[in-house]
Short mmCIF file of C-alpha atoms in Angstrom, two decimals:
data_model
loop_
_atom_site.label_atom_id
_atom_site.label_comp_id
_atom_site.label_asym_id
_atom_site.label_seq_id
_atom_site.Cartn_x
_atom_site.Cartn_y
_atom_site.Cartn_z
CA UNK V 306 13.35 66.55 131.29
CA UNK V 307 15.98 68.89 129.71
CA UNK V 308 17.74 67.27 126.53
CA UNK V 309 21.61 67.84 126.70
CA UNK V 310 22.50 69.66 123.90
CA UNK V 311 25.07 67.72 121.25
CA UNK V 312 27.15 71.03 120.71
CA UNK V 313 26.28 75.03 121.48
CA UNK V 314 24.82 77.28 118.83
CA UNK V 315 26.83 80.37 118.19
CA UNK V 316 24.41 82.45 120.66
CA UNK V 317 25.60 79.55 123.28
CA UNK V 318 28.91 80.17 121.95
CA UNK V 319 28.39 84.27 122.17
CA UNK V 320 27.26 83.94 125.24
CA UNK V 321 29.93 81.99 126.85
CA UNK V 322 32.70 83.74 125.98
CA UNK V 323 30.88 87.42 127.20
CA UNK V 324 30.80 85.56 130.58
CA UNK V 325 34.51 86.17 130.38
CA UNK V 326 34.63 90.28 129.62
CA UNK V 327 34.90 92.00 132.56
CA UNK V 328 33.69 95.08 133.45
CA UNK V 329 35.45 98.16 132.07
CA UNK V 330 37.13 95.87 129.64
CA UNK V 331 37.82 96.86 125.98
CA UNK V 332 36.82 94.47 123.46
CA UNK V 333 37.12 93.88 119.83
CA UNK V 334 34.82 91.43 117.89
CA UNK V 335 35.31 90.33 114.90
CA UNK V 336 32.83 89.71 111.76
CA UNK V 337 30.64 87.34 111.48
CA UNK V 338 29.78 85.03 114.97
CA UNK V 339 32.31 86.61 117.27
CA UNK V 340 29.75 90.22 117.10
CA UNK V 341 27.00 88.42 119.12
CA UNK V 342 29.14 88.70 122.01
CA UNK V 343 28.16 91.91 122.66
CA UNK V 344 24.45 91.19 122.80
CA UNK V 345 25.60 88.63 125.95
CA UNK V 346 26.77 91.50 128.65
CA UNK V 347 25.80 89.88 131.75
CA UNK V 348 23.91 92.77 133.83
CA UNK V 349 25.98 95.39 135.39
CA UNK V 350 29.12 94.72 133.71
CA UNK V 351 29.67 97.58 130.69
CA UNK V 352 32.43 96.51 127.95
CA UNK V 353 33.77 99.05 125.70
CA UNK V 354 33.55 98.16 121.88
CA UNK V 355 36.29 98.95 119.20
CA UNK V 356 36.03 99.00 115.83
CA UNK V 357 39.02 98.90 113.23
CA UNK V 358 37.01 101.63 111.15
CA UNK V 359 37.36 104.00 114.46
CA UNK V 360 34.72 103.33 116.70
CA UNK V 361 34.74 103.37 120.28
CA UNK V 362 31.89 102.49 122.36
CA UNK V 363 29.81 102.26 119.84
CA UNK V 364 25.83 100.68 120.32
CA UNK V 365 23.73 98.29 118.67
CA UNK V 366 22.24 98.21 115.10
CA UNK V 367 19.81 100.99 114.18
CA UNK V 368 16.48 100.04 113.07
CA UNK V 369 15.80 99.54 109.69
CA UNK V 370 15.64 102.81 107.65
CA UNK V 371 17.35 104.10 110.65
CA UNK V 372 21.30 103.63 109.29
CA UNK V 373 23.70 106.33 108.80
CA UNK V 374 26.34 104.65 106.32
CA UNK V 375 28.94 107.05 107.98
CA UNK V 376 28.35 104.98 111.06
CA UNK V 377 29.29 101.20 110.73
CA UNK V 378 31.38 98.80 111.54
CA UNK V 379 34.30 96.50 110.42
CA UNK V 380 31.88 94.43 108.71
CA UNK V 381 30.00 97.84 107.10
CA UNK V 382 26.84 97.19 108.38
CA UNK V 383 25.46 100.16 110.32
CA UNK V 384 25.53 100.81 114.32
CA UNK V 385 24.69 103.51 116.33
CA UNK V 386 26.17 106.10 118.81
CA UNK V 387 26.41 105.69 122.58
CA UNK V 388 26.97 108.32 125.13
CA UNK V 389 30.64 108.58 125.93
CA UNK V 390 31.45 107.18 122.00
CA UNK V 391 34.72 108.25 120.46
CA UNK V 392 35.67 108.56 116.59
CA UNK V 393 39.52 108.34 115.90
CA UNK V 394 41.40 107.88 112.28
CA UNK V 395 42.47 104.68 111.13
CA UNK V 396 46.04 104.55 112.70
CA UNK V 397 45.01 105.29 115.87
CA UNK V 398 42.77 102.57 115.92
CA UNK V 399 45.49 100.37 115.44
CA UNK V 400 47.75 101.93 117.58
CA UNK V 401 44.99 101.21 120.20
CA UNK V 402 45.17 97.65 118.48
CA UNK V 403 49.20 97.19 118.18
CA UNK V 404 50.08 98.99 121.03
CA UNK V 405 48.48 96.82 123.98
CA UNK V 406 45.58 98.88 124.84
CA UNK V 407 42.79 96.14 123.91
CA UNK V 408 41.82 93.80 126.70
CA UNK V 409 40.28 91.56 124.85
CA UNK V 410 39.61 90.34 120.70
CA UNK V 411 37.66 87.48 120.07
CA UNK V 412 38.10 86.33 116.08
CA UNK V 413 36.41 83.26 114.00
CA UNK V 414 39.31 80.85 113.20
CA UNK V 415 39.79 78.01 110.08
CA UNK V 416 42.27 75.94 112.24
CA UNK V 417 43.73 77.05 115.68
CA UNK V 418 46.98 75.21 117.13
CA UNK V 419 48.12 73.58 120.20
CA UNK V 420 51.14 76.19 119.44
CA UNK V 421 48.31 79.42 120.01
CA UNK V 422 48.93 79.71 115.80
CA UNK V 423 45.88 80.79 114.03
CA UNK V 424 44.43 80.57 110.46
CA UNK V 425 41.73 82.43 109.39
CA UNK V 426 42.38 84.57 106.39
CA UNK V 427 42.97 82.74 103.59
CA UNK V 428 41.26 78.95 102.78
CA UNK V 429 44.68 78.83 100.17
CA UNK V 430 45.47 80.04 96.58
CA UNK V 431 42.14 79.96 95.20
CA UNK V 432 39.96 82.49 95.27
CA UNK V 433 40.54 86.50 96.56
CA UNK V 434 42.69 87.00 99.48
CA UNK V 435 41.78 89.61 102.04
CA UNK V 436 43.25 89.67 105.58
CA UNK V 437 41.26 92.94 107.11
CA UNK V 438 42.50 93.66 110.42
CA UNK V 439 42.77 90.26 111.40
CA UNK V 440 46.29 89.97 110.99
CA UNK V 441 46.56 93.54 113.25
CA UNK V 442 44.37 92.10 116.19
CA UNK V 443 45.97 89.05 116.77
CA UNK V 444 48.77 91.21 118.12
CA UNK V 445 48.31 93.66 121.12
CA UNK V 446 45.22 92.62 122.50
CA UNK V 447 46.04 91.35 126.06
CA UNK V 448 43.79 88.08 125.50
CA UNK V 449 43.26 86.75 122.16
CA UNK V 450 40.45 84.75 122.29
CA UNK V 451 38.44 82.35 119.52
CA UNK V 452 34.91 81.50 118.66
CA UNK V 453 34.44 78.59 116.53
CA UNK V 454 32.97 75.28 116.05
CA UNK V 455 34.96 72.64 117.46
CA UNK V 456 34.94 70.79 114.15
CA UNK V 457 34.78 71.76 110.23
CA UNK V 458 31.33 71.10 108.33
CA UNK V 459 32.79 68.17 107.50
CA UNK V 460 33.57 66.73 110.59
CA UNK V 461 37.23 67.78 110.95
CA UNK V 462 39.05 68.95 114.02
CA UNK V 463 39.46 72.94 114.08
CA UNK V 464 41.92 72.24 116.72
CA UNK V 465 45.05 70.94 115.47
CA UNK V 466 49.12 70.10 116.27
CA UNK V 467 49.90 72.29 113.49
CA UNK V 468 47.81 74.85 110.96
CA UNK V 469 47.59 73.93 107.01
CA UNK V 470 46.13 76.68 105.86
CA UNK V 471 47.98 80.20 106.06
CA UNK V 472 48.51 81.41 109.04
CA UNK V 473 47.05 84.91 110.40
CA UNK V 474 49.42 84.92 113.35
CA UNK V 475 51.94 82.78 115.30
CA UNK V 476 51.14 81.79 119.11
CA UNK V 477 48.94 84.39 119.67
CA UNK V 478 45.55 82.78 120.44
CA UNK V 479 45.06 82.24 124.69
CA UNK V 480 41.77 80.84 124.73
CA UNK V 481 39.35 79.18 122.59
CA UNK V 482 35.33 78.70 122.85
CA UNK V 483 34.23 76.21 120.68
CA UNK V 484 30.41 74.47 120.17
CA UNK V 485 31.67 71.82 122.29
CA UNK V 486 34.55 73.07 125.16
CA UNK V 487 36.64 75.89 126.80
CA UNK V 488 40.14 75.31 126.01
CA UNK V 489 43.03 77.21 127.32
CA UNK V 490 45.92 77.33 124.70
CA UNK V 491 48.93 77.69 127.22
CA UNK V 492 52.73 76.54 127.14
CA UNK V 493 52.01 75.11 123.25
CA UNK V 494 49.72 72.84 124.58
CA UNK V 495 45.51 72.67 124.45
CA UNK V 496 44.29 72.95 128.36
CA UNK V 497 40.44 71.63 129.00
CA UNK V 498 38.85 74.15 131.17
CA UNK V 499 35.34 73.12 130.35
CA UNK V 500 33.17 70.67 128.29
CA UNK V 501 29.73 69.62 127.69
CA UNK V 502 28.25 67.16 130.65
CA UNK V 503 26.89 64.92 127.77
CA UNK V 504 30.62 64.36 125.91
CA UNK V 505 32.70 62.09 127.81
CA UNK V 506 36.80 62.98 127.79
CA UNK V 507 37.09 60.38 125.14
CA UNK V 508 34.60 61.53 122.55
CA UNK V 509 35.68 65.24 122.70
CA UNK V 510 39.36 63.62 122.47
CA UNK V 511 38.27 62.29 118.93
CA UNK V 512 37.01 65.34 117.51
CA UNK V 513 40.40 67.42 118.37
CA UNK V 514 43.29 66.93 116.49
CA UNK V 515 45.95 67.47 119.44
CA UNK V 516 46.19 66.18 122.83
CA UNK V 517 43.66 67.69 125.95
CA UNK V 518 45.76 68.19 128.48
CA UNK V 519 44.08 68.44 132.31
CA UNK V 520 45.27 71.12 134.55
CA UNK V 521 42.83 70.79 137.49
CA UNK V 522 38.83 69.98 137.55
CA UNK V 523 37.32 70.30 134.13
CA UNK V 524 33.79 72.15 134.83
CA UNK V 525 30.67 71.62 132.77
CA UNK V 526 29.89 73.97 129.78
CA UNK V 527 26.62 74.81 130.92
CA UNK V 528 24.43 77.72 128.95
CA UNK V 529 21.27 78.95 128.56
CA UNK V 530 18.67 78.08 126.17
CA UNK V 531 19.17 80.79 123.38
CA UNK E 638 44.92 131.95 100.00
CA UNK E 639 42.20 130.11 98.59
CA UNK E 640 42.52 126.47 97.95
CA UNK E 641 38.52 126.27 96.95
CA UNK E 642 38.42 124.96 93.81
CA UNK E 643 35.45 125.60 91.54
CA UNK E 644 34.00 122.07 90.67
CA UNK E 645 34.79 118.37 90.81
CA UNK E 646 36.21 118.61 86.75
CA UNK E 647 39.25 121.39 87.91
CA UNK E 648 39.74 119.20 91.30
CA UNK E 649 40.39 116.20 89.13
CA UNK E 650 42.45 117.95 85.99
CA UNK E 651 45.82 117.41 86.76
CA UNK E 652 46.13 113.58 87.58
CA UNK E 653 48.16 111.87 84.88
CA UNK E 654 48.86 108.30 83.51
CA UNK E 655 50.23 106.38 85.95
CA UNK E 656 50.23 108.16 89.27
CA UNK E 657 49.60 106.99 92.28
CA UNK E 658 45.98 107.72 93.84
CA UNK E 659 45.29 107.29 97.53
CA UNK E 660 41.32 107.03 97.86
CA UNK E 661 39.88 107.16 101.13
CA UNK E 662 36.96 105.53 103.21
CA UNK E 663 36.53 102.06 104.35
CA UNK E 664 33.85 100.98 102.38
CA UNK E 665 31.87 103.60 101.16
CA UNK E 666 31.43 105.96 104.54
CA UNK E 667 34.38 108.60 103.89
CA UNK E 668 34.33 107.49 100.25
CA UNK E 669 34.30 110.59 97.91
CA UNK E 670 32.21 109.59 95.17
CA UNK E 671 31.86 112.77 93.60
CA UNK E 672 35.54 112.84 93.02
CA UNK E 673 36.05 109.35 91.51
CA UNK E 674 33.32 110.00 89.10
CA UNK E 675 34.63 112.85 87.94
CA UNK E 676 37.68 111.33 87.78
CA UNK E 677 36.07 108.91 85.12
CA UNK E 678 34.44 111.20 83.41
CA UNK E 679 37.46 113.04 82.78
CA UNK E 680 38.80 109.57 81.59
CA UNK E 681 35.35 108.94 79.06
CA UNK E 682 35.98 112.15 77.57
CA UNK E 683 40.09 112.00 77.23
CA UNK E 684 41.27 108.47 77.64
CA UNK E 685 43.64 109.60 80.68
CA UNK E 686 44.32 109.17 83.30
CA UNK E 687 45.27 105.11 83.31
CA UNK E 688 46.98 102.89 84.67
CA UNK E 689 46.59 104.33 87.86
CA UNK E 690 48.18 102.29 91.27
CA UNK E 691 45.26 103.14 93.66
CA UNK E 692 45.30 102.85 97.70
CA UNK E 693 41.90 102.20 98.90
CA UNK E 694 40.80 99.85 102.49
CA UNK E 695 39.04 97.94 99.79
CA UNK E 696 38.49 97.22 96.04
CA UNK E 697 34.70 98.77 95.37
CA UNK E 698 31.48 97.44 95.97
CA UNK E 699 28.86 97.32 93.19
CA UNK E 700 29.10 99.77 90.21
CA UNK E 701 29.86 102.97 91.86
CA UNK E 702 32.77 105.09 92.93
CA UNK E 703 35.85 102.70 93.32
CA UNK E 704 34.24 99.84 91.49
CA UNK E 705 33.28 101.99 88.38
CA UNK E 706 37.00 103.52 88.32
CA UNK E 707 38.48 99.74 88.06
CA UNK E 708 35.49 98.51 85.86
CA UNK E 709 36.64 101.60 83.38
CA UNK E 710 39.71 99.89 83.16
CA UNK E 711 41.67 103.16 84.98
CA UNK E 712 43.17 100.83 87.53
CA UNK E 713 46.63 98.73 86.87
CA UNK E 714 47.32 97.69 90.15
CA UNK E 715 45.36 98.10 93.48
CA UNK E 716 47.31 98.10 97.37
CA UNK E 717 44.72 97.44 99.63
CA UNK E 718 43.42 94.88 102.79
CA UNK E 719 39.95 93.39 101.87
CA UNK E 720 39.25 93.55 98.42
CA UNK E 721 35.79 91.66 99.11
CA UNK E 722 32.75 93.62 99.70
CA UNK E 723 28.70 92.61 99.41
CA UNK E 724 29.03 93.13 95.62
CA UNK E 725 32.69 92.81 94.37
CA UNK E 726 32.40 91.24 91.22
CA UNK E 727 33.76 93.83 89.46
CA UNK E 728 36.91 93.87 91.52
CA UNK E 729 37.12 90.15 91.51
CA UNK E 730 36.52 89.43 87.24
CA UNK E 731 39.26 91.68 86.67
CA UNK E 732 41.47 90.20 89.09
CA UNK E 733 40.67 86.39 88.39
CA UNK E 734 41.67 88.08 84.28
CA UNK E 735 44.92 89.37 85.32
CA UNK E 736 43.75 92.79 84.15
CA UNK E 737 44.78 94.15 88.23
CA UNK E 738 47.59 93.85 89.88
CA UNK E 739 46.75 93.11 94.03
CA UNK E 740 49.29 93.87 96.79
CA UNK E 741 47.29 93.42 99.64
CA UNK E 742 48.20 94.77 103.14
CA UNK E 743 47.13 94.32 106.42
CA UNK E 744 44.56 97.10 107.62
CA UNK E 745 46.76 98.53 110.14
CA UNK E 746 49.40 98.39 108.64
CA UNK E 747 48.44 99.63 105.21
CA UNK E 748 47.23 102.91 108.00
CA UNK E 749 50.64 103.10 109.14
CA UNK E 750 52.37 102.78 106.10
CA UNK E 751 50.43 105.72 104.77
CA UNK E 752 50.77 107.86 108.45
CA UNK E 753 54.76 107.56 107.92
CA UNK E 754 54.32 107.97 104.51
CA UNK E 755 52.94 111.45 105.46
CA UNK E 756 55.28 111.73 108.52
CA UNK E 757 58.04 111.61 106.44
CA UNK E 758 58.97 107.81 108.35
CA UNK E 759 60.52 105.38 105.61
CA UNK E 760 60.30 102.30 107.71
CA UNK E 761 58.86 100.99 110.64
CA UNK E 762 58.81 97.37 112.45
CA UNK E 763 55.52 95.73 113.37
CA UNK E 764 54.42 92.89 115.03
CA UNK E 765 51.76 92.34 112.41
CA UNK E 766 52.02 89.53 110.06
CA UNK E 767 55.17 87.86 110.98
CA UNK E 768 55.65 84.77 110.19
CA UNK E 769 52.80 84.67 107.68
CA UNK E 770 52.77 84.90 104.09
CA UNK E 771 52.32 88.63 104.05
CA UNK E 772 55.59 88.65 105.89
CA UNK E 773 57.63 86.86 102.93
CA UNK E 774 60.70 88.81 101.75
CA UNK E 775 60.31 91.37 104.37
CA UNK E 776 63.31 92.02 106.89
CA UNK E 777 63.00 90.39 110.70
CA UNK E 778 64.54 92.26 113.60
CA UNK E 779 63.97 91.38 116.93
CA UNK E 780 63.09 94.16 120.07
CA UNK E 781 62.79 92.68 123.29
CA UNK E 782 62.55 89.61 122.89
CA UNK E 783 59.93 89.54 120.01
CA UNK E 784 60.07 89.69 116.31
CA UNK E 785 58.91 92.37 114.26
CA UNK E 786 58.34 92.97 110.35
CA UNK E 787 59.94 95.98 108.81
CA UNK E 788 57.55 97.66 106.30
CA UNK E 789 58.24 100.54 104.14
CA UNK E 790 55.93 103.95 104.15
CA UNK E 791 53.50 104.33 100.96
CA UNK E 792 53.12 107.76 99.80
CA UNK E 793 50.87 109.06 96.65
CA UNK E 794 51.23 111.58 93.85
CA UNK E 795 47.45 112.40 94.82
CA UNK E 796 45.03 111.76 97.66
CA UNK E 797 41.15 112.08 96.89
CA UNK E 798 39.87 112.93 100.36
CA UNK E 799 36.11 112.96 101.52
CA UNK E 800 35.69 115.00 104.46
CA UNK E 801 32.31 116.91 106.53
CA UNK E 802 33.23 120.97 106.76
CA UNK E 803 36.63 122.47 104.97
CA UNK E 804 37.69 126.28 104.63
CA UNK E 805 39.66 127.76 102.19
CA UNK E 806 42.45 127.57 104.02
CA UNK E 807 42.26 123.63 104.06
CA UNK E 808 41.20 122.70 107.49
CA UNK E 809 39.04 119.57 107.39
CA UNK E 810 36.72 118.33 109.81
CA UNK E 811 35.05 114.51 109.27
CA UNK E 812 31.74 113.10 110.00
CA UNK E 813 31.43 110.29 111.77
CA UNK E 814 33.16 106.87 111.17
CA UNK E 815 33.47 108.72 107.68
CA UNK E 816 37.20 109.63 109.01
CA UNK E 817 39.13 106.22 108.78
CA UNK E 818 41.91 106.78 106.24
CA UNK E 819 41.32 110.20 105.23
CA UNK E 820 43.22 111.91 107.34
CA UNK E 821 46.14 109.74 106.92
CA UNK E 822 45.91 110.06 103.07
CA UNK E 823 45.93 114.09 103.40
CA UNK E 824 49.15 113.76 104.58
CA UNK E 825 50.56 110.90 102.16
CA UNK E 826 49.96 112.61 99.42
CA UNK E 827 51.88 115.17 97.29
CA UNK E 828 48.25 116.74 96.47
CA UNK E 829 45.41 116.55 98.39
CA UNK E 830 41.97 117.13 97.35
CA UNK E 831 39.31 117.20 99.08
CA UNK E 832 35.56 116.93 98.72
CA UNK E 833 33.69 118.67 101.73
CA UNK E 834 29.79 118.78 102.21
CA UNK E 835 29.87 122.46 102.71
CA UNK E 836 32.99 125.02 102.51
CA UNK E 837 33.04 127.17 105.53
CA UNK E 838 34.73 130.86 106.35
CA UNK E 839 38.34 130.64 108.16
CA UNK E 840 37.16 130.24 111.78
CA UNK E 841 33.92 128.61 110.78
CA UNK E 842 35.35 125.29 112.48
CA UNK E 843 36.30 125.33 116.07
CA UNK E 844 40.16 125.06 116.38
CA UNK E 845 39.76 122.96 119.02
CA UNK E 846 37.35 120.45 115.96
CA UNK E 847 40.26 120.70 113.19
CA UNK E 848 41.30 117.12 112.29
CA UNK E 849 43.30 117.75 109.46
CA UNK E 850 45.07 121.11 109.59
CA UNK E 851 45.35 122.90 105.53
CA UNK E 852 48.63 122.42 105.54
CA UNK E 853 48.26 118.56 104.62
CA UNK E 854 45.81 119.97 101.83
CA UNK E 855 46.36 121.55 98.66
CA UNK E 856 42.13 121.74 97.19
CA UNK E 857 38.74 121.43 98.49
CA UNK E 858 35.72 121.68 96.44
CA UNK E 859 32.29 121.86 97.61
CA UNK E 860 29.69 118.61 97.44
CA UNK E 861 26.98 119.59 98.97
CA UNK E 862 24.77 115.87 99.98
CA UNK E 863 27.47 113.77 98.82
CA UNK E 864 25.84 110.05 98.03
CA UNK E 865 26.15 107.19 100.16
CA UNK E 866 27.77 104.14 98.32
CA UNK E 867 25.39 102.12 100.65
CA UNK E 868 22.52 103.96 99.29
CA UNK E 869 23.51 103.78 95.34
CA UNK E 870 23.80 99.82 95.88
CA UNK E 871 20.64 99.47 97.33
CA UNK E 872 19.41 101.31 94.37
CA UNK E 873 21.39 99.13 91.98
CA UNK E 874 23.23 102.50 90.54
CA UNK E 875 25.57 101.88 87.69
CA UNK E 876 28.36 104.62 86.99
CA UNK E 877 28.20 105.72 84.67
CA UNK E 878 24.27 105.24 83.71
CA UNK E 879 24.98 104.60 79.72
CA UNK E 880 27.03 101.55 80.83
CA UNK E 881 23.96 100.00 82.43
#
């Protein structure tokens, strides 16, 4: 007997959302979670992967000893080249960024809202601030998509009416995949696409901090073991 | 002409108190470390220059290169987009002290800022960062339909450049990701040096391979092997040694 799983890891996560990357698609990931995705390219699709440092098509990470430190990524840790990879200078990797030529980003998030608003550069006053290129991607990319948990380490909703925390960008996020759902952010309002067969309506209800709406069959979130 | 400069103490002779400096790499791959330690030296030994504004991606990492220019206490105020890195402290104690001053940018538009700095472009509207609090104080305008942020260009008195091959003439070629802001500093900058791993003859890089063309340069200076900032951390390097 197969135990459902009470939420997705972030390889679940990963995984899901590189369901969604079509073939020929070009794809920015952002640090931390969201970089799995690439290891999740179902067979016979090839996605093309940007960096903000001025990467394209760049491969995996190098074995150890193996790293060239003039070769990373966003996040500085080392990758390698590809056939068919492209270096470029730092504003024309955001001109590919700004100017509509990215298919698809995928960033962490602190809070998303039913509005498409995201927050995920700055937890408030304390501490450094540091944006990156977050504040770059959420704008241009033709989908702007989110992997998170569905709820904070401390059990609170992720996905809210409104953002608390500063915001990174306003209405720009289309689709989120959290540890617990697919959710369409369309209109200002959160659209259920898919949850996991175990969590009933109801209980995924409580853990979001804005209203589900339905818009047609809600399909299971169903993923491998990984 | 011959813009080959000697050594690293000439390249760095004529930056004075308060200038602007426009550093480039992202991280430490482009990062001319030769230059910013000579730059400190040149600081040890006369006290100047200070209270220098630098433009960097980022504020240092470790002990080395940009780190060990801020913890020399060269640095008044630093524009930049992440000042975190795997080992900021330094960046981060001064900062927490008040003893830098942090405008912080978003990446691409800190890049564009600095390309129409260079372009001679002394504003430009974005999509980047409106509404948010990097937008506050900024003006609005809307272009079909959708609002944009006007920001201004950023320009330097000095760029400190890393790049792969350079000949006298100024030509640059990069290496790898080791391009990022580098080009767009060469052109930002009043005067643009730049650290190459070997000088070449005029023609000794394919036309066709130029990435910078000399005229957005003004000195190159040969390092051959330049050091990896990656490789000093993992080394636990401290610049310079006697303040280990």
């Amino acid at each position: 007997m197969k135990l459902t799983p009470i939420k997705l890891n972030p390889s679940q996560m990963a995984w899901r959302a590189a369901q969604d990357i079509a073939d020929g698609a070009y794809v920015n990931l952002g640090i931390g979670f969201p970089e799995m995705v690439a290891k999740f390219q179902p067979p016979g699709r090839e996605a093309i992967f940007h960096t903000e440092n001025g990467i394209l098509g760049f491969g995996a990470a190098p074995a150890p000893g193996e790293e060239d430190w003039d070769l990373i990524n966003a996040g500085k840790k080392a990758v390698t080249l590809k056939p068919g990879t492209a270096f470029f200078h730092h504003a024309d990797s955001f001109a590919m960024v700004r100017g509509g030529h990215l298919d698809v980003a995928i960033l962490g998030a602190y809070e998303v809202a039913e509005t498409g608003d995201l927050a995920n550069w700055s937890t408030g006053p304390k501490g450094v601030p540091a944006v990156g290129g977050a504040m770059d991607l959420v704008h241009g990319a033709k989908q702007v998509a989110v992997l998170t948990d569905h709820v904070t380490k401390d059990g609170k909703p992720k996905l809210v009416q409104r953002c608390t925390l500063p915001l990174t960008g306003v209405a720009c996020v289309t689709r989120i995949y959290s540890s617990l759902a697919v959710i369409d952010v369309s209109g200002g309002r959160f659209v259920l696409r898919e949850k996991l067969a175990g969590l009933s309506l109801d209980d995924l209800q409580a853990l979001t901090g804005a209203t589900l709406h339905l818009d047609g069959p809600v399909a299971d979130l169903i993923v491998p073991e990984l | 002409m011959d813009k080959a400069l000697p050594d690293l103490a000439t390249a760095v002779a004529g930056i004075d108190d308060g200038m602007t400096v426009m550093i480039g790499g992202f991280g430490g791959s482009g990062a001319p470390i030769e230059l910013i330690h000579a730059l400190i030296d040149r600081f040890l030994a006369t006290g100047h220059p200070k209270d220098l504004t630098v433009v960097n991606n980022n504020a240092g990492n470790g002990h080395v290169g940009l780190a060990a220019l801020i913890e020399a206490g060269m640095v008044r105020k630093l524009i930049c987009s992440f000042p975190r890195s795997a080992d900021p402290v330094v960046f981060t104690e001064a900062y927490r002290a008040g003893a830098i001053e942090l405008e912080l940018v978003p990446q691409g538009t800190l890049a564009e800022r600095i390309r129409a700095g260079g372009a001679g472009i002394p504003a430009f509207y974005t999509p980047t960062s409106f509404g948010t609090d990097l937008a506050q104080g900024k003006p609005v305008a809307e272009f079909e339909g959708r609002p944009y942020v006007q920001e201004r260009w950023l320009k330097a008195d000095v760029a400190l450049v890393k790049a792969h091959l350079g000949d006298r003439l100024g030509n640059l070629s990069y290496r790898m990701a080791g391009r990022n802001f580098n080009p767009l500093m060469c052109m930002a900058a009043a005067r643009t040096i730049v650290q190459v791993s070997q000088i070449v003859e005029p023609g000794g890089i394919d036309p066709e391979a130029v990435v910078t063309p000399g005229i957005f340069v003004q000195g190159v200076v040969e390092v051959p092997n330049p050091a990896q900032e990656e490789d000093l951390n993992l080394a636990g390097a401290v610049y310079p040694e006697a303040a280990a």
